[in-house]
Coordinates of C-alpha atoms in Angstrom, one line a residue:
M1 CA 86.7 144.6 165.5
A2 CA 90.0 145.4 163.9
N3 CA 92.9 143.7 165.5
T4 CA 95.6 146.2 166.4
K5 CA 98.1 143.7 168.1
V6 CA 101.5 143.5 166.4
G7 CA 103.7 140.6 167.2
L8 CA 107.5 140.4 166.8
V9 CA 108.7 137.1 165.1
R10 CA 112.0 135.8 164.0
R11 CA 112.2 134.2 160.4
V12 CA 114.8 131.4 160.7
K13 CA 116.0 128.6 158.5
T14 CA 115.0 125.2 159.8
E15 CA 115.4 121.7 158.4
T16 CA 112.1 121.9 156.6
G17 CA 112.6 125.4 155.4
W18 CA 112.3 129.0 156.5
K19 CA 109.6 129.4 159.2
Y20 CA 108.4 132.2 161.7
F21 CA 108.7 131.8 165.3
P22 CA 107.8 134.4 168.3
A23 CA 110.9 136.4 169.3
A24 CA 112.0 135.8 173.0
Y25 CA 112.1 138.6 175.4
A26 CA 114.2 139.1 178.6
A27 CA 112.6 139.9 182.1
N28 CA 113.6 143.6 181.5
G29 CA 111.5 143.8 178.3
R30 CA 114.2 143.7 175.8
V31 CA 114.4 141.4 172.9
K32 CA 116.9 138.6 173.3
P33 CA 119.3 138.7 170.2
G34 CA 118.7 135.8 167.7
V35 CA 116.5 133.8 170.2
A36 CA 113.1 132.5 169.1
I37 CA 110.4 130.5 171.0
V38 CA 110.2 127.0 169.4
A39 CA 107.8 124.4 170.9
G40 CA 107.7 126.6 174.1
M41 CA 111.5 126.7 174.4
E42 CA 114.1 129.4 173.9
V43 CA 116.2 128.5 170.8
K44 CA 119.2 130.5 169.4
H45 CA 119.3 130.9 165.7
K46 CA 122.2 132.7 164.2
I47 CA 120.9 132.7 160.7
G48 CA 117.5 134.7 160.2
H49 CA 115.9 138.1 160.6
Y50 CA 113.0 139.8 162.6
A51 CA 109.7 140.6 161.2
L52 CA 106.3 142.2 162.3
R53 CA 103.3 139.9 162.3
F54 CA 99.8 141.7 162.1
Y55 CA 96.6 141.6 160.5
E56 CA 95.0 143.8 157.7
G57 CA 91.3 143.1 158.1
S58 CA 91.3 139.3 158.2
R59 CA 94.5 139.0 156.2
L60 CA 97.5 138.0 158.0
R61 CA 100.6 140.2 157.0
F62 CA 104.3 139.8 157.7
E63 CA 106.7 143.0 157.4
S64 CA 110.4 142.1 157.1
L65 CA 112.8 143.9 159.2
T66 CA 116.1 142.5 157.6
G67 CA 119.1 144.3 159.0
I68 CA 117.4 145.7 161.8
T69 CA 118.8 145.1 165.4
P70 CA 116.7 143.4 168.1
A71 CA 116.0 146.8 169.9
G72 CA 115.3 148.5 166.7
S73 CA 112.9 145.8 165.8
E74 CA 111.1 146.2 169.0
S75 CA 110.8 149.9 168.4
R76 CA 109.3 149.2 164.9
R77 CA 106.7 146.8 166.5
L78 CA 105.7 149.5 169.1
K79 CA 105.4 152.1 166.2
K80 CA 103.3 149.7 164.0
E81 CA 101.0 149.0 166.8
A82 CA 100.5 152.6 167.5
Q83 CA 99.7 153.3 163.7
L84 CA 97.1 150.5 163.6
S85 CA 95.6 151.8 166.8
V86 CA 95.3 155.3 165.3
A87 CA 93.7 153.9 162.0
K88 CA 91.2 152.0 164.0
D89 CA 90.1 155.1 166.1
A90 CA 90.0 157.3 162.9
K91 CA 87.8 154.7 161.2
K92 CA 85.3 154.6 164.1
A93 CA 85.2 158.5 164.2
D94 CA 84.7 158.4 160.4
V95 CA 88.0 160.4 159.8
Q96 CA 90.1 160.0 156.7
I97 CA 93.8 159.7 157.3
V98 CA 96.0 161.0 154.6
P99 CA 99.1 158.7 154.4
P100 CA 102.3 160.5 154.7
D101 CA 104.7 160.8 151.8
P102 CA 107.0 157.5 152.1
K103 CA 110.0 159.6 151.1
Q104 CA 109.5 161.8 154.0
K105 CA 111.2 160.7 157.3
K106 CA 109.9 162.1 160.5
L107 CA 113.0 163.1 162.7
A108 CA 111.3 162.2 166.0
D109 CA 110.6 158.6 164.8
Q110 CA 113.9 158.2 163.2
L111 CA 115.6 159.2 166.4
V112 CA 113.8 156.6 168.3
L113 CA 115.0 154.0 166.0
F114 CA 118.6 155.5 166.0
I115 CA 118.8 155.3 169.8
A116 CA 117.3 151.9 169.8
D117 CA 119.9 150.7 167.4
A118 CA 122.7 152.1 169.7
L119 CA 121.0 150.4 172.7
G120 CA 120.7 147.0 170.7
R121 CA 124.5 147.1 170.1
G122 CA 125.1 147.7 173.9
A123 CA 126.4 151.2 173.3
E124 CA 124.7 152.6 176.2
E125 CA 127.1 155.6 176.4
A126 CA 126.8 156.4 172.7
A127 CA 122.9 156.3 172.9
E128 CA 122.9 158.7 175.9
V129 CA 125.2 161.2 174.3
N130 CA 123.5 161.1 170.8
K131 CA 120.1 161.5 172.4
R132 CA 121.2 164.6 174.3
A133 CA 122.7 166.2 171.2
C134 CA 119.8 165.4 168.9
D135 CA 117.1 166.4 171.3
E136 CA 118.8 169.7 171.6
F137 CA 119.0 170.1 167.9
L138 CA 115.4 169.3 167.2
A139 CA 114.4 171.7 170.0
I140 CA 116.5 174.4 168.4
T141 CA 115.7 174.0 164.9
G142 CA 112.0 172.9 165.2
K143 CA 112.3 170.9 162.0
E144 CA 109.9 167.8 161.7
Y145 CA 111.3 166.1 158.5
A146 CA 114.7 164.9 157.3
D147 CA 114.2 166.7 154.1
E148 CA 113.9 170.1 155.8
I149 CA 117.5 169.9 156.8
N150 CA 119.8 172.3 154.9
E151 CA 122.7 174.6 155.4
H152 CA 120.6 177.4 156.9
V153 CA 119.3 174.9 159.4
I154 CA 122.7 173.9 160.6
K155 CA 123.9 177.5 160.6
Q156 CA 120.9 178.5 162.9
Y157 CA 121.9 175.6 165.1
H158 CA 125.5 176.6 165.3
R159 CA 124.5 180.2 166.2
E160 CA 122.1 179.2 168.9
M161 CA 124.7 176.8 170.5
S162 CA 127.0 179.6 170.4
R163 CA 124.6 182.0 172.1
R164 CA 123.8 179.4 174.8
G165 CA 127.5 179.6 175.8
R166 CA 128.5 176.1 174.4
S167 CA 132.3 175.9 174.0
K168 CA 133.7 175.4 170.5
R169 CA 134.8 171.9 171.4
T170 CA 131.1 171.0 172.8
L171 CA 129.7 172.4 169.6
H172 CA 132.1 170.4 167.5
N173 CA 131.3 167.1 169.3
R174 CA 127.5 167.6 169.3
D175 CA 127.6 168.6 165.6
A176 CA 129.3 165.3 164.9
N177 CA 126.5 163.4 166.9
V178 CA 123.7 165.2 164.9
K179 CA 125.3 164.6 161.6
S180 CA 125.7 161.0 162.4
F181 CA 122.1 160.8 163.1
L182 CA 121.3 162.8 159.9
R183 CA 123.2 160.2 157.8
Y184 CA 121.2 157.6 159.6
C185 CA 118.0 159.3 158.1
G186 CA 119.5 159.3 154.7
C187 CA 120.7 162.9 154.5
D188 CA 123.8 163.8 152.6
T189 CA 125.9 165.9 155.2
K190 CA 128.9 166.5 153.0
G191 CA 127.8 169.9 151.9
L192 CA 126.6 171.1 155.3
P193 CA 128.4 173.7 157.2
K194 CA 131.1 172.5 159.5
P195 CA 131.3 173.5 163.1
P196 CA 133.9 176.1 164.3
K197 CA 137.5 174.7 164.9
Y198 CA 138.8 174.4 168.4
D199 CA 142.2 174.2 170.0
K200 CA 142.7 170.3 170.3
T201 CA 143.8 169.2 173.6
M202 CA 145.2 165.9 174.8
P203 CA 143.0 163.2 175.9
E204 CA 141.7 163.7 179.4
I205 CA 143.1 161.2 182.1
Y206 CA 142.1 160.8 185.8
T207 CA 144.7 162.0 188.3
D208 CA 146.0 159.6 191.1
D209 CA 144.1 161.6 193.6
E210 CA 140.8 161.3 191.8
L211 CA 141.4 157.6 191.3
S212 CA 142.2 157.0 195.0
S213 CA 139.1 159.1 196.1
L214 CA 136.8 157.1 193.7
F215 CA 138.0 153.6 194.7
R216 CA 137.8 154.6 198.6
S217 CA 134.2 155.7 198.0
I218 CA 133.0 152.6 196.1
T219 CA 132.0 149.9 198.6
D220 CA 130.3 147.5 196.2
P221 CA 132.8 144.8 195.4
K222 CA 131.5 144.4 191.7
H223 CA 131.7 148.0 190.9
N224 CA 135.0 148.6 192.8
L225 CA 136.5 145.6 190.7
L226 CA 134.9 146.7 187.4
Y227 CA 136.3 150.2 187.4
R228 CA 139.8 148.9 188.7
L229 CA 139.8 146.5 185.7
L230 CA 139.0 149.3 183.1
L231 CA 141.8 151.3 184.6
G232 CA 144.2 148.3 184.7
T233 CA 143.5 146.9 181.2
G234 CA 142.2 149.7 179.1
L235 CA 139.2 147.8 178.1
R236 CA 136.4 149.4 176.0
E237 CA 132.9 149.5 177.5
Q238 CA 131.6 146.6 175.3
E239 CA 134.8 144.5 175.8
A240 CA 134.0 144.8 179.6
M241 CA 130.4 144.0 179.1
Y242 CA 131.0 140.8 177.6
L243 CA 134.0 139.7 179.6
E244 CA 133.7 136.1 181.0
W245 CA 135.7 134.1 183.4
D246 CA 137.0 131.9 180.7
D247 CA 138.9 135.0 179.3
V248 CA 141.0 135.3 182.5
H249 CA 144.0 133.0 182.3
T250 CA 145.6 132.6 185.8
Q251 CA 148.8 130.7 184.6
T252 CA 149.8 133.3 182.1
K253 CA 148.4 136.2 184.0
T254 CA 146.7 137.4 181.0
L255 CA 143.3 138.5 180.0
R256 CA 142.0 137.5 176.4
V257 CA 139.9 140.1 174.5
H258 CA 138.0 138.5 171.6
S259 CA 134.7 138.3 169.8
K260 CA 131.6 136.6 171.2
P261 CA 129.4 135.1 168.7
N262 CA 127.0 133.9 171.4
W263 CA 126.4 137.6 172.3
D264 CA 126.6 138.9 168.8
F265 CA 129.6 140.9 170.0
R266 CA 132.6 141.8 167.6
V267 CA 135.7 143.3 168.8
K268 CA 136.4 146.7 167.2
D269 CA 138.4 146.4 163.9
F270 CA 138.5 142.7 164.7
E271 CA 141.8 143.3 166.7
E272 CA 141.8 140.5 169.3
R273 CA 144.5 140.8 171.8
S274 CA 145.9 139.3 175.0
L275 CA 146.6 141.7 177.9
P276 CA 148.9 141.3 180.8
L277 CA 147.2 141.5 184.3
S278 CA 149.1 143.0 187.2
E279 CA 149.6 140.7 190.2
D280 CA 147.2 142.9 192.3
L281 CA 144.5 143.0 189.7
L282 CA 144.6 139.3 189.1
A283 CA 144.5 138.7 192.9
R284 CA 141.3 141.0 193.1
L285 CA 139.8 139.0 190.3
L286 CA 140.4 135.8 191.8
K287 CA 139.3 137.0 195.2
Y288 CA 136.0 138.2 193.7
K289 CA 135.5 134.9 191.9
A290 CA 135.9 132.8 194.9
R291 CA 133.5 135.1 196.9
Y292 CA 130.8 135.2 194.2
P293 CA 130.8 131.9 192.3
A294 CA 130.7 132.3 188.5
G295 CA 127.3 132.1 186.7
K296 CA 126.8 131.4 182.9
G297 CA 126.8 135.1 182.0
P298 CA 129.4 137.8 181.8
I299 CA 131.5 138.7 184.9
F300 CA 129.8 142.0 185.2
D301 CA 126.2 141.2 184.5
R302 CA 122.8 142.3 185.4
S303 CA 120.4 139.3 185.9
G304 CA 122.6 137.2 183.5
Q305 CA 122.7 139.7 180.7
P306 CA 125.6 142.1 179.9
D307 CA 125.6 145.4 182.1
G308 CA 124.7 148.2 179.7
H309 CA 124.7 150.7 182.7
M310 CA 128.5 151.0 183.4
L311 CA 128.5 154.7 182.7
R312 CA 125.5 155.6 184.4
T313 CA 126.6 153.7 187.6
L314 CA 130.0 155.5 187.4
K315 CA 128.3 158.9 187.2
R316 CA 126.0 158.0 190.1
L317 CA 128.8 156.7 192.2
A318 CA 131.0 159.8 191.6
R319 CA 128.0 162.1 192.4
E320 CA 127.2 160.3 195.7
A321 CA 130.9 160.5 196.6
G322 CA 130.9 164.3 196.0
L323 CA 133.5 164.0 193.2
G324 CA 132.0 166.2 190.9
C325 CA 133.9 169.1 189.4
G326 CA 131.2 171.7 190.2
V327 CA 131.8 173.8 187.0
C328 CA 130.7 171.6 184.1
D329 CA 127.2 171.7 182.5
G330 CA 126.3 168.3 184.2
C331 CA 127.1 169.5 187.6
K332 CA 125.1 172.8 187.1
A333 CA 122.2 170.8 185.9
E334 CA 119.5 169.2 188.1
R335 CA 120.9 165.8 187.5
T336 CA 124.3 167.0 188.9
E337 CA 126.1 164.2 186.9
C338 CA 129.7 165.4 186.4
E339 CA 130.8 165.4 182.7
R340 CA 134.4 164.8 183.7
W341 CA 133.6 161.2 185.0
Y342 CA 133.2 158.8 181.9
L343 CA 134.3 155.4 181.0
H344 CA 136.7 156.1 178.2
K345 CA 138.7 158.3 180.6
F346 CA 139.9 154.9 182.2
R347 CA 141.3 153.8 178.9
A348 CA 143.1 157.1 178.2
T349 CA 144.6 157.0 181.6
Y350 CA 145.7 153.4 181.0
C351 CA 147.4 154.2 177.8
T352 CA 149.1 157.2 179.2
K353 CA 150.4 155.2 182.2
L354 CA 151.8 152.6 179.7
L355 CA 153.7 155.1 177.7
R356 CA 155.2 156.9 180.8
S357 CA 156.2 153.6 182.2
G358 CA 158.6 153.4 179.1
L359 CA 156.7 150.7 177.0
D360 CA 157.5 151.3 173.4
L361 CA 154.6 152.6 171.1
R362 CA 154.2 149.4 169.1
T363 CA 153.5 147.2 172.1
V364 CA 151.2 149.9 173.6
Q365 CA 149.3 150.0 170.2
Q366 CA 148.7 146.3 170.3
M367 CA 147.7 146.4 173.9
M368 CA 145.2 149.2 173.2
G369 CA 143.9 147.3 170.2
H370 CA 144.5 150.5 167.9
S371 CA 144.5 149.8 164.2
D372 CA 147.1 152.5 163.6
L373 CA 149.9 154.1 165.4
T374 CA 148.6 157.6 165.2
S375 CA 145.7 156.8 167.6
T376 CA 148.3 155.6 170.1
M377 CA 150.5 158.6 169.8
R378 CA 147.6 160.9 170.8
Y379 CA 148.3 159.8 174.4
L380 CA 151.8 160.9 174.5
R381 CA 151.9 163.7 176.9
P382 CA 154.3 165.6 179.1
A383 CA 154.8 164.4 182.7
E384 CA 152.4 165.9 185.5
N385 CA 153.6 169.1 187.3
E386 CA 154.5 167.1 190.4
Q387 CA 156.9 164.7 188.4
T388 CA 158.4 167.6 186.5
Q389 CA 159.0 169.7 189.6
A390 CA 160.9 166.7 191.3
R391 CA 163.1 166.4 188.0
I392 CA 163.8 170.2 188.0
N393 CA 164.8 170.0 191.5
T394 CA 167.5 167.7 190.9
I395 CA 169.1 169.8 188.2
N396 CA 172.2 171.8 189.1
W397 CA 171.6 175.3 187.9
G398 CA 175.1 176.7 188.9

């Protein structure tokens, strides 16, 4: 009987040469990055790559997955196992299977890998947004293979999105998501039609009333602290995911943002930085640490692993507190998850508050970890109406 079992292994360099060892899995079924099972123990190997281990008849085969993320490698394993199972059933039924053209890439299969790669990087929010946009694209166009995509397909997609009442900005953002996926599939997107232009608006920020309502409603200490930290430091999602207690320096009242090789995490643009902590935020951090003794993993973990559900949790908490706007597509859908609650909005609010406080642009650029000043200047915005009204009331109009 044909063996359809496919194993995921890691090829690592040892003192006696390159060898294959079984990949290690976490309790949630995800592959532990860079970890292999050696003599029954989990061992971290920084140098190496994943591979598939399977049989073709009686011959043992290995298929290299060089450059593929842990999550992507697991997706490849499941796909290979499914292929072997289909081939086995076809042989039993005396059905001949015509192998697909290796140059043709099936969009549905590529999307699984594309999303798996994002999840493997811990980019939960990006994976969710890209999947929603690409699922809609595939449903609208009905195309099966990457080589079927051309300018007429993209124009069809744009027309249907407009017919469905999508705003120009929504269409622009989803077009960017789709083309990112198409480039992943090996498509040349340079000659494809561009989406309609839209009036660019300033980055959205949370109002003080929205923040007060949110923090009053969050009773869980970890989540309350997490979102206060995002607001008070402007951390990116993955920077918060991999944050450890050693990064919090009590004496200097600062928080260090840096790469974490042990988690295979690299700071964006390699812009490591030190952020000042307000006395209130530092006090909350220390109080939380005293109440919940630190483990070996990140501060905001899930069973010792980085929490990749920060966005999903925020949307759930906002929904449960009745803080949805009631007018966006998310609020109108069955899931009732408001699109106006998202993690990057904390970062935008942080940057805006820094600039309004009078800090100079160069300092704010460094605190945000921006590689250029233009990115920081996007957050320069007029004062809110209440502040403007107060100033106007002090003017002597004669």
